[in-house]
Structure formats: structure tokens, C-alpha cells
XYZ file of C-alpha atoms in Angstrom:
757
model
C 0.258 0.391 0.066
C 2.866 2.654 0.638
C 4.101 1.715 -2.669
C 0.812 2.855 -4.273
C 0.955 6.092 -2.055
C 4.459 7.088 -3.120
C 3.885 6.430 -6.691
C 0.655 8.250 -6.857
C 2.808 11.046 -4.666
C 5.337 11.263 -7.455
C 2.812 10.998 -10.475
C 1.318 13.914 -9.078
C 4.342 16.210 -8.485
C 5.713 15.084 -11.952
C 2.536 16.535 -13.584
C 2.820 19.883 -11.852
C 6.864 19.933 -11.930
C 7.389 23.402 -12.973
C 4.998 24.998 -10.363
C 6.012 22.891 -7.973
C 9.717 23.753 -8.685
C 9.142 27.590 -8.622
C 7.187 27.036 -5.629
C 9.959 25.439 -3.756
C 12.702 27.790 -4.913
C 10.143 30.910 -3.379
C 8.969 28.933 -0.270
C 12.642 28.172 0.401
C 14.055 31.958 -0.242
C 11.401 32.963 2.331
C 12.177 30.656 4.890
C 15.747 31.618 4.453
C 15.141 35.110 4.720
C 12.723 34.506 7.786
C 15.289 32.285 9.414
C 18.146 34.771 9.079
C 15.843 37.807 10.603
C 14.656 35.638 13.508
C 18.140 34.443 14.001
C 18.620 38.014 14.876
C 15.642 38.923 16.915
C 15.877 35.971 18.931
C 19.339 36.866 19.726
C 18.673 40.036 20.876
C 15.499 39.862 22.503
C 16.676 36.628 24.809
C 20.367 36.137 24.709
C 20.749 34.000 27.596
C 17.773 32.387 27.810
C 19.262 29.006 26.784
C 21.616 28.800 29.846
C 20.773 26.747 32.924
C 20.876 29.384 35.099
C 18.858 32.095 33.362
C 16.057 32.378 35.584
C 18.624 33.132 38.297
C 20.717 36.043 36.364
C 20.198 39.445 37.093
C 22.151 42.690 36.116
C 23.583 45.370 38.206
C 22.191 48.776 37.225
C 23.460 51.977 38.666
C 20.681 54.398 38.996
C 21.691 58.305 38.433
C 20.187 61.786 38.128
C 20.424 61.074 34.285
C 18.654 57.529 34.296
C 19.871 53.995 34.862
C 22.912 52.471 33.304
C 24.110 48.836 33.310
C 27.854 50.080 33.210
C 29.020 50.367 36.646
C 32.325 51.456 38.554
C 34.787 48.614 39.469
C 34.672 49.740 42.862
C 31.039 49.191 43.163
C 31.673 45.909 42.376
C 34.787 45.372 44.634
C 32.527 46.890 47.364
C 29.710 44.183 47.086
C 32.067 41.449 46.549
C 33.679 42.537 50.132
C 30.202 43.084 51.836
C 29.373 39.292 50.909
C 25.916 40.124 50.566
C 23.315 37.106 51.166
C 21.282 36.111 47.910
C 24.790 36.585 45.737
C 26.306 33.903 44.801
C 28.466 34.720 42.049
C 29.576 38.536 40.365
C 30.736 37.974 36.944
C 32.623 41.160 35.446
C 33.322 41.837 31.728
C 34.551 44.732 29.968
C 31.993 46.829 28.223
C 33.295 46.674 24.755
C 35.774 44.572 22.638
C 39.171 45.746 21.376
C 40.319 44.714 17.891
C 43.629 43.400 17.940
C 45.984 40.637 15.730
C 47.541 37.400 17.622
C 49.595 34.495 17.118
C 48.135 31.115 18.299
C 50.693 28.452 18.768
C 49.892 24.949 17.133
C 52.214 21.441 16.900
C 54.272 22.548 13.977
C 53.442 26.662 13.327
C 51.574 29.557 14.538
C 48.889 30.932 13.347
C 47.909 34.506 12.938
C 44.739 36.176 13.094
C 42.659 38.922 13.817
C 40.072 38.899 16.399
C 38.121 40.953 19.243
C 39.155 40.496 22.890
C 37.764 41.516 26.050
C 38.645 41.323 30.061
C 36.735 39.347 32.126
C 36.528 37.641 35.754
C 36.180 33.933 36.563
C 33.306 34.321 38.183
C 31.887 35.657 34.665
C 32.001 32.368 33.295
C 30.636 30.634 36.376
C 27.626 32.811 36.022
C 27.148 31.095 32.958
C 27.623 27.499 33.874
C 31.493 27.138 33.021
C 34.103 26.551 35.535
C 37.390 27.840 33.445
C 40.429 29.424 35.427
C 41.194 33.061 34.311
C 43.903 34.039 36.366
C 46.940 36.655 34.897
C 48.751 35.061 32.182
C 45.677 32.731 31.334
C 42.939 33.267 28.664
C 39.509 32.021 27.496
C 38.866 31.731 23.816
C 35.536 31.323 21.784
C 34.141 27.954 20.266
C 34.049 29.712 17.160
C 38.046 30.710 17.203
C 39.006 27.249 18.896
C 37.296 25.440 15.654
C 39.227 27.777 12.896
C 42.642 27.598 14.509
C 42.603 24.132 15.745
C 39.771 22.292 14.063
C 38.656 18.944 16.291
C 42.089 19.358 18.300
C 41.605 20.285 22.102
C 43.436 23.829 22.418
C 43.705 23.826 26.072
C 47.028 24.266 27.201
C 48.204 25.793 24.039
C 49.810 29.666 24.276
C 48.736 32.865 22.398
C 50.657 36.052 22.250
C 50.309 39.702 20.457
C 51.471 39.936 17.009
C 54.176 42.651 17.605
C 56.073 45.210 15.499
C 59.619 44.421 14.427
C 60.915 47.405 16.465
C 59.429 46.246 19.544
C 62.395 44.864 21.637
C 59.913 44.332 25.095
C 59.651 40.573 26.323
C 56.596 38.723 24.900
C 53.773 38.130 26.640
C 52.453 34.409 26.461
C 49.322 33.496 27.404
C 47.907 29.912 28.233
C 44.588 28.828 26.767
C 42.425 27.328 29.791
C 39.102 26.852 28.198
C 36.911 27.132 25.065
C 33.397 29.137 25.679
C 30.835 28.310 23.013
C 27.725 30.362 24.812
C 27.471 33.238 22.831
C 26.515 34.181 19.510
C 28.280 36.480 17.568
C 25.501 39.232 18.124
C 25.865 38.675 22.345
C 26.264 41.688 24.311
C 29.079 39.991 26.025
C 30.452 38.217 23.028
C 33.890 37.984 22.196
C 36.750 36.190 20.656
C 39.154 35.702 23.364
C 38.980 37.015 27.093
C 41.695 37.847 29.054
C 41.756 38.275 32.970
C 40.250 41.286 34.297
C 43.072 41.661 36.948
C 45.257 42.856 33.939
C 43.323 45.596 32.882
C 42.507 49.135 33.821
C 39.384 49.056 33.489
C 36.956 51.586 35.561
C 33.405 51.176 34.235
C 33.053 47.429 33.115
C 29.235 45.409 32.850
C 28.231 43.404 35.961
C 26.357 40.125 35.993
C 24.995 38.659 39.185
C 24.081 34.710 39.499
C 21.604 34.797 42.730
C 20.653 31.896 44.376
C 17.345 31.951 43.971
C 14.994 34.702 41.528
C 13.002 35.402 44.683
C 16.179 36.856 46.425
C 15.674 40.185 44.270
C 14.124 42.441 46.963
C 16.320 41.192 49.688
C 19.459 41.934 47.606
C 18.164 45.416 46.520
C 17.603 46.129 50.243
C 21.004 45.439 50.971
C 22.679 47.243 48.508
C 20.329 50.357 49.801
C 21.885 49.779 52.781
C 25.438 49.396 51.507
C 25.475 52.523 49.195
C 22.873 55.056 50.866
C 24.326 57.993 52.124
C 21.823 60.298 53.885
C 24.016 63.118 53.973
C 24.842 63.306 50.275
C 22.106 65.233 48.086
C 23.067 63.470 44.663
C 23.533 59.462 45.051
C 24.132 56.617 42.791
C 22.483 53.474 44.309
C 23.088 50.193 42.416
C 20.128 47.762 41.965
C 19.769 44.175 40.589
C 16.956 43.115 38.404
C 16.521 39.660 36.732
C 17.335 39.566 32.893
C 14.131 37.135 32.496
C 12.068 40.304 33.571
C 14.142 42.837 30.974
C 12.497 43.747 27.884
C 14.800 44.719 24.637
C 15.707 48.121 24.497
C 14.808 47.941 20.651
C 11.502 46.466 20.654
C 10.422 48.540 17.847
C 13.403 47.753 15.442
C 12.783 43.987 16.469
C 8.992 44.105 15.749
C 9.972 45.580 12.466
C 12.258 43.087 11.529
C 10.403 40.282 12.360
C 7.315 41.568 10.572
C 9.473 41.758 7.500
C 10.765 38.151 7.693
C 7.280 37.106 8.295
C 5.762 38.896 5.260
C 8.526 37.196 2.788
C 7.751 34.010 4.201
C 4.088 34.570 4.345
C 4.155 35.412 0.879
C 5.980 31.820 -0.288
C 3.549 29.934 1.945
C 0.542 31.451 0.506
C 1.709 30.455 -3.054
C 2.493 26.933 -1.921
C -1.003 26.753 -0.086
C -2.758 28.289 -2.605
C -0.935 25.247 -5.191
C -1.872 22.756 -2.930
C -5.439 23.710 -2.867
C -5.748 24.184 -6.444
C -4.115 20.634 -6.440
C -6.737 19.588 -4.502
C -9.476 21.206 -6.246
C -7.783 19.652 -9.489
C -8.138 16.072 -7.893
C -11.679 16.479 -6.547
C -13.544 14.199 -8.571
C -10.782 11.670 -8.096
C -10.991 11.728 -4.175
C -14.633 11.922 -4.262
C -14.884 8.892 -6.473
C -12.258 7.110 -4.366
C -14.429 8.165 -1.379
C -17.304 6.313 -2.977
C -16.020 3.527 -3.528
C -14.842 3.083 0.108
C -11.698 5.021 1.048
C -11.424 6.009 4.391
C -9.918 9.128 6.010
C -6.552 7.587 6.709
C -6.567 6.477 2.888
C -7.453 10.052 1.512
C -4.742 11.421 4.329
C -2.177 9.187 2.822
C -3.107 10.312 -0.475
C -2.553 13.788 0.025
C -0.021 14.377 2.874
C 2.912 12.305 0.944
C 3.008 14.775 -1.863
C 2.912 18.123 0.907
C 5.518 16.322 2.921
C 7.447 15.725 -0.238
C 7.602 19.423 -1.346
C 8.655 20.553 2.192
C 11.366 18.164 2.055
C 12.911 19.363 -0.874
C 12.330 22.835 0.121
C 14.574 22.262 3.223
C 17.131 20.736 1.020
C 17.080 23.841 -1.139
C 16.990 26.157 1.746
C 19.883 24.366 3.496
C 21.796 25.172 -0.035
C 20.743 28.899 -0.079
C 21.946 29.788 3.499
C 25.651 28.361 2.563
C 25.340 30.360 -1.066
C 23.769 33.370 0.392
C 25.329 34.277 3.888
C 28.541 35.111 2.203
C 26.779 37.968 0.197
C 25.071 39.197 3.005
C 28.807 39.503 5.079
C 29.972 41.222 1.897
C 27.440 43.984 2.472
C 28.261 44.449 6.176
C 30.812 47.360 6.643
C 34.145 46.149 8.205
C 34.759 45.943 11.706
C 31.056 44.418 12.366
C 32.225 41.120 12.973
C 29.502 40.471 15.605
C 26.811 40.466 12.834
C 28.194 37.111 11.550
C 25.879 34.219 12.357
C 26.734 30.970 13.715
C 25.568 28.521 10.848
C 24.818 25.469 13.214
C 22.501 27.455 15.135
C 21.060 28.845 12.142
C 20.592 25.400 10.688
C 18.938 24.346 13.911
C 16.607 26.961 13.961
C 15.548 26.050 10.114
C 15.054 22.592 11.227
C 12.544 23.971 13.928
C 10.671 25.949 11.301
C 10.457 23.120 9.201
C 9.061 21.100 11.263
C 6.589 23.783 11.848
C 5.628 23.800 8.083
C 5.441 19.926 8.116
C 2.585 20.440 10.989
C 0.750 22.967 8.876
C 0.880 21.004 5.833
C -0.440 17.878 7.915
C -3.382 20.120 9.000
C -3.922 20.998 5.371
C -4.536 17.395 4.513
C -6.608 17.154 7.307
C -8.631 19.850 6.432
C -8.845 18.755 2.653
C -9.877 15.213 3.863
C -12.696 16.350 6.158
C -13.948 18.438 3.442
C -14.156 15.885 0.965
C -15.845 13.673 3.341
C -18.320 15.999 4.220
C -19.414 16.901 0.577
C -21.020 14.919 -1.752
C -19.734 14.002 -4.950
C -21.830 16.062 -7.003
C -21.174 18.996 -4.726
C -17.730 18.349 -5.684
C -18.187 18.288 -9.358
C -19.869 21.481 -9.643
C -18.036 23.595 -7.469
C -16.169 26.530 -8.941
C -15.701 29.383 -7.007
C -12.513 30.425 -5.148
C -13.028 33.022 -2.565
C -10.238 31.726 -0.590
C -7.602 31.455 -3.551
C -8.960 35.056 -4.071
C -8.193 36.177 -0.517
C -4.854 35.147 -0.549
C -4.239 36.494 -3.832
C -5.129 39.692 -2.574
C -2.847 39.363 0.598
C 0.066 38.412 -1.914
C -0.321 41.581 -3.744
C -0.171 43.540 -0.487
C 3.186 42.078 0.350
C 4.193 42.944 -2.909
C 3.073 46.284 -3.011
C 5.137 47.150 0.296
C 8.247 45.551 -0.667
C 8.033 47.444 -4.019
C 7.098 50.646 -2.376
C 9.708 50.378 0.436
C 12.434 49.649 -2.307
C 10.934 52.926 -4.478
C 10.973 54.815 -1.126
C 14.326 53.922 -0.022
C 15.753 54.219 -3.544
C 14.731 57.891 -3.099
C 16.167 58.415 0.277
C 19.680 56.999 -0.975
C 19.549 59.497 -3.873
C 18.982 62.365 -1.565
C 21.579 61.350 0.877
C 23.881 61.560 -2.268
C 22.751 64.896 -3.237
C 23.210 66.067 -0.122
C 26.618 64.941 0.999
C 29.090 67.222 0.842
C 31.733 65.811 -1.833
C 34.679 68.560 -2.267
C 36.172 66.023 -4.569
C 33.488 64.595 -7.040
C 32.494 60.919 -5.984
C 33.706 59.244 -9.255
C 37.608 60.575 -8.696
C 37.368 59.173 -5.245
C 37.289 55.694 -7.024
C 41.050 56.348 -7.661
C 41.838 57.040 -3.897
C 42.805 54.425 -1.605
C 42.171 54.173 1.913
C 44.469 52.587 4.218
C 44.624 52.046 7.873
C 47.748 51.117 9.676
C 46.451 51.268 13.091
C 47.633 47.809 14.310
C 50.520 46.868 16.403
C 52.794 45.488 13.954
C 53.397 48.902 11.937
C 54.080 50.667 15.110
C 57.190 52.648 14.869
C 57.191 51.349 10.913
C 55.174 54.068 9.731
C 57.398 56.584 8.245
C 59.220 54.186 6.457
C 56.029 52.594 5.045
C 55.064 55.956 3.671
C 58.378 56.624 1.997
C 58.282 53.241 0.254
C 54.510 54.028 -0.975
C 55.320 57.243 -2.383
C 58.166 55.747 -4.538
C 55.138 53.488 -6.366
C 54.848 54.203 -10.110
C 51.167 55.512 -10.275
C 50.805 57.424 -6.767
C 50.225 61.019 -7.269
C 49.661 62.287 -3.720
C 49.394 61.015 0.229
C 47.776 62.208 3.070
C 48.143 61.237 6.662
C 45.255 61.774 8.935
C 44.070 60.238 12.549
C 41.120 58.141 13.657
C 38.071 60.165 14.486
C 37.996 61.426 18.054
C 35.213 62.867 20.380
C 36.187 65.229 22.578
C 34.945 68.591 24.687
C 35.688 72.019 23.563
C 34.815 75.318 25.514
C 33.994 78.527 24.144
C 34.280 81.819 25.400
C 31.189 81.293 27.730
C 33.065 78.221 29.137
C 29.983 76.153 27.694
C 31.117 72.987 26.616
C 30.087 71.097 23.408
C 30.747 67.822 21.945
C 33.480 67.996 19.146
C 34.401 65.238 16.571
C 37.964 65.796 15.263
C 41.067 64.313 13.672
C 44.906 65.200 13.308
C 45.905 65.168 9.705
C 48.901 66.584 7.545
C 48.767 70.521 6.825
C 47.544 69.822 3.219
C 44.770 68.124 4.250
C 42.518 71.032 2.658
C 44.764 70.878 -0.432
C 43.998 67.570 -0.726
C 40.363 67.421 -1.087
C 40.317 70.861 -2.909
C 38.186 72.246 0.099
C 37.677 75.865 -0.191
C 38.035 78.010 3.088
C 36.618 81.013 4.312
C 39.977 82.712 4.809
C 42.542 83.347 7.324
C 41.176 84.265 10.321
C 44.508 84.283 13.123
C 48.401 85.020 12.735
C 50.397 81.499 13.248
C 50.128 79.801 16.717
C 51.923 76.867 18.371
C 48.002 75.169 18.740
C 46.012 75.787 15.406
C 42.709 74.464 14.641
C 40.571 74.675 11.584
C 36.554 74.151 12.398
C 33.637 73.696 10.356
C 30.959 76.164 9.722
C 28.824 74.756 12.704
C 31.711 75.477 15.073
C 32.318 78.752 13.468
C 28.747 79.500 14.125
C 28.679 78.203 17.871
C 31.932 80.552 18.484
C 30.488 83.575 16.638
C 27.643 83.718 18.860
C 29.813 84.412 22.044
C 32.649 86.287 20.138
C 35.021 83.775 21.060
C 38.211 83.436 18.629
C 39.811 80.159 20.785
C 38.815 77.004 21.738
C 39.816 75.170 25.135
C 40.221 71.430 25.229
C 40.021 69.708 28.795
C 41.448 66.683 27.372
C 45.080 68.424 27.038
C 44.073 71.608 28.652
C 45.358 73.405 25.430
C 44.189 77.113 24.164
C 43.744 76.496 20.083
C 43.549 79.336 18.014
C 41.055 79.139 15.070
C 42.796 79.896 11.816
C 40.183 79.167 9.363
C 36.867 77.616 8.620
C 35.763 74.765 6.287
C 32.037 73.825 5.277
C 31.858 70.558 6.560
C 33.785 67.209 7.045
C 33.585 65.512 3.527
C 31.960 62.479 2.373
C 29.103 62.552 5.526
C 25.375 62.672 5.184
C 24.651 66.555 6.000
C 20.772 66.342 6.466
C 20.294 63.876 9.100
C 18.835 66.628 11.380
C 21.927 66.522 13.879
C 24.027 69.778 14.641
C 27.598 68.299 14.718
C 30.876 70.016 15.084
C 34.218 69.595 13.525
C 37.798 70.470 13.927
C 40.977 69.419 12.104
C 44.250 69.821 14.101
C 47.084 70.263 11.549
C 50.100 67.803 12.524
C 52.955 66.754 10.400
C 55.064 65.193 13.284
C 52.699 62.716 14.784
C 52.581 59.425 13.550
C 49.579 59.351 11.418
C 47.709 55.577 11.491
C 45.395 56.394 8.604
C 46.194 57.302 5.109
C 44.885 58.568 1.527
C 46.731 57.648 -1.242
C 45.355 59.563 -4.577
C 46.555 57.107 -7.983
C 46.828 57.934 -11.398
C 43.826 57.251 -13.154
C 43.495 53.320 -14.620
C 46.559 52.392 -12.076
C 44.714 51.936 -8.602
C 44.916 48.161 -9.175
C 48.133 47.973 -10.013
C 48.824 50.582 -6.762
C 47.274 48.181 -4.328
C 48.965 45.314 -5.394
C 52.456 47.081 -5.075
C 51.344 48.518 -1.684
C 50.448 45.120 -0.590
C 53.735 43.637 -1.152
C 55.139 46.318 0.974
C 52.759 45.841 3.852
C 53.270 42.044 3.859
C 57.089 42.618 4.900
C 55.317 43.904 8.509
C 52.142 42.185 8.309
C 51.934 38.438 8.486
C 50.084 37.300 5.365
C 46.761 35.280 6.689
C 45.867 38.512 8.476
C 43.721 40.927 6.140
C 45.156 44.206 5.503
C 42.471 47.108 6.059
C 42.681 48.709 2.564
C 39.978 49.693 0.335
C 38.724 52.426 -2.399
C 37.391 55.757 -0.705
C 34.128 55.298 -3.146
C 33.520 51.953 -1.345
C 34.440 53.100 2.195
C 31.865 55.988 1.710
C 28.995 54.106 0.947
C 29.839 50.812 2.754
C 30.832 52.298 5.956
C 29.925 55.871 6.494
C 26.586 55.313 5.118
C 25.783 51.940 5.077
C 22.446 51.586 6.999
C 20.169 53.087 4.381
C 22.195 51.669 1.236
C 21.645 48.047 3.181
C 18.040 48.403 3.695
C 17.872 49.823 0.147
C 19.893 46.950 -1.394
C 17.445 44.351 0.970
C 14.219 45.993 0.075
C 15.418 45.473 -3.807
C 16.130 41.707 -2.889
C 12.632 41.345 -0.924
C 10.785 43.271 -3.666
C 12.201 41.041 -6.659
C 11.251 37.687 -4.525
C 7.854 39.037 -3.811
C 7.331 40.014 -7.143
C 8.135 36.279 -8.605
C 6.201 34.590 -5.875
C 3.181 36.892 -6.694
C 3.176 36.800 -10.323
C 3.445 32.821 -10.488
C 0.797 32.922 -8.201
C -1.305 34.871 -10.583
C -0.227 32.998 -13.373
C -1.277 29.749 -11.814
C -4.908 31.414 -11.100
C -5.704 32.675 -14.461
C -4.514 28.935 -15.889
C -6.994 27.370 -13.534
C -9.679 30.216 -14.613
C -9.381 30.102 -18.298
C -9.217 26.353 -18.220
C -12.349 25.813 -16.220
C -14.313 28.404 -18.217
C -13.457 27.373 -21.350
C -17.336 26.659 -21.942
C -18.419 29.984 -20.638
C -16.352 31.374 -23.296
C -17.267 29.266 -26.043
C -20.820 30.206 -25.527
C -20.374 33.918 -25.260
C -18.089 33.790 -28.759
C -21.337 32.034 -30.081
C -23.632 35.085 -28.863
C -21.211 37.550 -30.271
C -18.616 38.428 -27.759
C -15.433 39.955 -29.195
C -11.898 39.876 -27.806
C -12.646 42.897 -25.355
C -15.600 41.322 -23.936
C -13.473 38.057 -23.167
C -10.753 40.085 -21.800
C -12.771 42.325 -19.513
C -14.192 39.121 -18.240
C -11.294 37.692 -16.822
C -9.291 41.069 -16.226
C -11.863 42.812 -14.279
C -11.436 40.576 -11.005
C -7.877 41.171 -11.206
C -8.164 44.713 -11.445
C -10.290 45.000 -7.962
C -8.009 42.670 -6.329
C -5.069 45.322 -7.420
C -6.948 48.210 -6.069
C -8.117 46.762 -2.781
C -4.417 45.392 -2.566
C -2.989 48.996 -3.488
C -5.579 50.479 -0.687
C -4.442 48.074 2.289
C -0.678 48.445 1.348
C -0.779 52.103 1.006
C -1.534 52.544 4.997
C 1.748 50.374 5.813
C 3.946 52.115 3.532
C 2.991 55.287 4.754
C 3.877 54.294 8.178
C 7.090 52.340 7.340
C 8.211 55.451 5.075
C 7.647 57.910 7.618
C 9.686 55.626 10.283
C 12.767 55.942 7.717
C 12.375 59.597 6.873
C 11.987 60.524 10.750
C 15.212 58.525 11.569
C 17.600 59.633 8.710
C 15.762 63.062 8.220
C 15.905 62.759 4.308
C 12.490 62.718 2.293
C 11.228 59.212 0.881
C 8.938 60.909 -1.795
C 5.777 59.299 -0.196
C 3.984 62.565 -0.007
C 4.232 63.120 -3.870
C 1.220 61.583 -6.057
C 4.187 60.463 -8.632
C 5.393 58.020 -6.121
C 1.800 56.236 -5.965
C 1.114 56.519 -9.547
C 4.416 54.979 -10.054
C 4.036 52.083 -7.795
C 0.559 51.515 -9.258
C 1.269 51.410 -12.406
C 4.514 49.080 -12.058
C 2.530 46.355 -10.239
C -0.436 46.770 -12.449
C 1.819 46.484 -15.476
C 3.565 43.433 -14.123
C 0.020 41.689 -13.625
C -1.171 42.656 -16.912
C 1.943 40.983 -18.749
C 1.503 37.943 -16.266
C -2.224 37.414 -17.585
C -2.330 38.757 -20.955
C -0.988 35.467 -22.734
C -3.466 33.350 -21.094
C -6.701 35.672 -21.532
C -5.397 35.987 -25.708
C -5.124 32.193 -25.806
C -8.717 31.617 -24.433
C -10.436 34.894 -26.207
C -8.857 32.936 -29.668
C -10.804 29.593 -28.455
C -12.520 27.781 -31.378
C -16.112 27.365 -29.371
C -17.001 24.008 -31.482
C -13.855 22.452 -29.963
C -14.297 23.815 -26.810
C -17.665 22.549 -26.495
C -17.137 18.954 -28.160
C -14.167 18.648 -25.901
C -16.556 19.509 -22.533
């Protein structure tokens, strides 16, 4: 009997092989998109829920006059540890941010260099999460990802690592012994890192503190003890810490998480609707066969075993395609991420496990659909099935698909306009096309320390290099004007020809030369003019700087984001600057890049990736990446939604034209022409388009308004042309999809159609 079910299933899948292949591909893409989105959402909303001690974990939070902060002072945690408060089992401490660095791992026959993130933590930090590792001075704990990458299946415990050093660094090498491998965090976790150093070796004064309580019910008792330990009734302003269970804390970015899961769910829903509609259409086409089987004595189990294996086969094939797409598309996703965002990388094993969970859910849905079809066939009589012709459920699903299609295409059009407006608003003293001939080089790594002047000299000798410019990373500090009012300012140190390199026009020299000179942006100059001040005081180095000249604004940043930023440039030809722009002869940039790599490899081990890119790519992928990633993502999702929807409509029009051939024949005998026949089929699709357009416009206005308010750039949804373009685009695609089938049925020979019927 099982062989019979398998043969029937195989024949029915082959009968609609083209539709089934497209359905599998669309559903697999939808499943991949949803799984990736849900991976981030699950990790950000409940990052510690898989730990055994989750219910007893609590954050130590500092309550101040400005609000609450999870970053506390080291002396606060030291005081709590010495007090040995009741209810607290462990106090885990970890650095509030990670640091990038280059390290050498010792292996049996060689050393393996790798660039990774590091943090400082104490032993109790890992005990909070159920791992008992030794982390004393001279010891480290590494992540499971790094252990697999460096050592494969070998046990790394007992091996040593040390930092990659400059050739001119003569200090003794500090070796660290690996004492454990921790695999509890995904890359997006707040506490994730590649290697953890002992907290005793750090000078960090503001860490995170995570506590392991004896019981979740101990929170009120612990908070009462903390209040008694830190409360000073004589002080007016007090900072009293308190604990709060992690399980009771809501994610700070709930709105973003909701938007993400909605987008992922919509694309999966589009694929699911197409799959369900195809299944229902298949059941409809087989309704006569199934009704006859019922009349011949087939029971519920027999009918179910005829329908369910077909759905199961499609789902299992979808699973294989989805796994393959994951392997193929994840590297593409990583290529869109800006450099320095390794925490956004996905743990593939966890992703596959979550995909398996969703596939299991899809199988349950398929079983429910098959069970419903069996119930319906058992409930209706044979005559009722033979004469059934309306498809209200199918039409509702197509309207929903069109809503999703309108939503993603509208989002793509709005984000495309926003990206164009950002490009127009950006201050580009050198045209963007010319930035394709400028290399951006970052030498802020330990192996280059003390070697930058000689590296610069070698680079300037390379054929095709026209000019170089050294500058520092961007700093954030405070300045004071004549009224002693403080402002946050972003500033860089740069060589004195910085403004000539970018052809930036200046207002005109304002002061005589001074040992401490500064050039300021228009916003900073405006702040100074309000008070009549001509100099700035920087508390960081306690120097007073003379304002020498004014430039418009810092180049290649979005200037219409609604924020008033203050910029300054400090000329410095003596400081060892770690960032460089290298202007190349047009057409020579690839050759120059290869020559620079050869120079740098004399200082930097080959497996480590050099931080060198074209300035044009850096502008879009790093500085203004958010809106462009969203635009490209919306474009990808719009294409997928459009393909799924058009295939769904093609399937529907194929069914309609096939089932209504007799009606068309009779109408043609009575004098109906091509226009009447076309309108007969097209009016229902026109009605669905307008209904879907009206529904989707509400969601589009909300999401585009949200985008615009965050970036302060118009998405164009206020213009009637935007909505006309959206409606025309989708309507045109639907018209192209249904036109062939309508034309074919309108050319039908009535005599042939009636004879066949």
C-alpha cells in the first residue's frame, strides 16, 4: 500500500513539476529570509535564555540622576564582593566593549596569526553562565568559533597565544595559556568576544556586572542590602545600584525587532501563500478522483495518505534548497556588512537548527491542510464537488500576496529616493567619481608601530601614486567657547595639506600662526560667533587653540541627518598618523594596490587581512551603510515578492481560463469579441489590485514615515507621482502575466471547446 501512495505522490509532483519547482524555490527563499531575521531577533530579544542559570541571572544597574546604566564602577563591584551580601552567589565582571587586535596561536608545528576581538573578564563571569574556567593572570579563554578555526577538532587547552608585535618592539613577549573554550554566546551577543583576558590585567573602571543569585526570589532582599550599603543620607545626589532579573528585562530596541520580524514574516507568508494556494488548487483539480475514491470506500486514513505525502515531499525538498541557499547567500550578506562588524556574523550551526524547527512547523501545517481537505471531501457529496467553481479563499490569498508585493516594491522605491537624496546632500569636495582613484589605508595595528614613516616613503616611490595624506582616526572630545560652555566635537589630526588634498574651499585666514592651531567647520564657527570667541579650550589636553580658518563641513558625510555636529581638524605633520589616503593615477589603482600589499606584507603576516579599500566603497559601505543596506535588502525582497506573486497570478489565470472554456465558447457564439472576453477575466484582477493597493498604502506610509524620521531625508511618499509609479509598475506586471492566457482563451474555437467538454 505504501508503494501505491509513493507512486501516486510521485506522479502528481511530476504532473505540475514546473509549478512545484518554482514553489519550492520561492518557499525556500522565504524560509531563508525569515530564519536569518528571526536568528537576530531571537538573539537580541532573549540572548541568555538557553543557559541553565537563566532564571537566576541578574544585571547590576546603576541608578543616577540622568537615568539607569548597566555600566558600573569597578569600586562598586569590589565593595559588593567584600560585603558578601546574602542572596548573591557569583559576581561576573566583563569589559563594556571589545577591542580589535592581531594574535599568534601556537600549534603543534607552526603559529597561526588571526585578527580577532578581545575583552577582559573575571573567572566568576563564566561561572554565572555555567562554565568553570580558570582565568588568572597569564591565562585566556577563547570562543568556540576561534577554537574551531585555529585548531579544528583538536583540544586547544594548554596551547599558548601572544600578540603580533612590531619588528621594532624589543620588549619581552607576553605569552598566555588557553584554559578553556566557551561556546555559549552567538556573535551578536552583548558579551561576545573571540578571546577573554583576565580582568586583573586591565585598567578598566566602568565594566558590566552580571550576578548569579541563589534564587530569583532574592531580588528584593539583595536590593535592600545594596541600598543599606551605598545609601548616604548626607549626600544630595546619590548613585545607588540595584539588581534586576534578566528574564524580566524587555529589549531596548523592541520597535526595530518588531519591524524586522514583520519583514521576515511577510516574505515567508508570500511563499507560504503560494505553496498553500498551489496545494489547494491541486486538491481542487483532484476533487473528482478523491470523491470517487471516497464513494468506492476509501476512508480518512486512505485519503490523508494520498494527499499528505505530496505536501511532505515538497517541504522536504524545500528544506534541502533552503540549506543550500544558506550556504550560498550568507557570504553575500557578509559582503554588505561594513568592516569591523564581525559581531553580525551568524553561527551557521544554530541557524540550521532553527531552520529545522521552522521546517517541522511547516510539516505540521501541511498535515493540517491535508486533514482539512480530507474532512471537506468527506463532508461534501460527489455532486457538490463536481459542480464547485468559485475560489473565494484563493482570491483572498492573492490579495494578501499583492499587498506584500506592493509593500516591498513601495519600500524599495522609497528607500531608493532616500539614498539618492543622501547622495545629493553629501558634501563631496572631490567628485564621487574621482574617489574611485583614492585608496584608504588603515595602519592602526601593532605590527606597524614605529614603522609608518618608512612605509610611507616606500609607498610614495610606487609608480602611479600621485599624492598621499596622513590623518588620525576620528576622536570625540569636548571644547569650550568664550562662555565656558561645553560642546561635543568630532576631530581628527591631519597633515597640513589636508584641505588642498580634498580641494576644500576655506573662508579665509582668521588669525596669525600659533603653536596650537585648529581649523573648524561652519557649525563650530557659528557656535563661536555667538559668543565672540576666537579660540577654543580642550579639557583633554588643557590647551587653548587658535581658530585659523573655517571649512564648510567634514567631507563625505550625510549633511541632512537633522543633527548639528561640530567638527575640527588639527594640523600635525609630526604625529605618527595611522590612516592614509593615497591618490592614484586614473586606471592605475589596481596595480598600485598590489604594490602596496607587497610593501605591507613585510610587516604584517600574510593570513591577516589588510585594512585597505577604495575611498568610494568606504563612503557607501561604511559611513552611510545603513540606508543602502536597507535599500538593497528591500530590492531583493521586492524581486522575490514580485516573482512569487506573479507566479501565483499565472497559476490562477491558468485555472480560470481552463475551467471557464465552455462559458467563453457560449459567449463567443453569442457575439462576444476579444474586448469582452478580456474584460471578463481582467476585472477580478483589477479589483484585487486596487484593494491590495489601498491596504498596502496604509502600511507603506507608516514605514516610510518611520524611515524618514530616523534619517531626516525625504522618501518621496508625499508625492502623487510616487503612488502612481507604484500602482503602474505592479499593474503592468500583472497585465503581462495574465495577457498571454487571456489572449489564448479569447482565440478559442467554440466548437472545439464544446466538443471537448
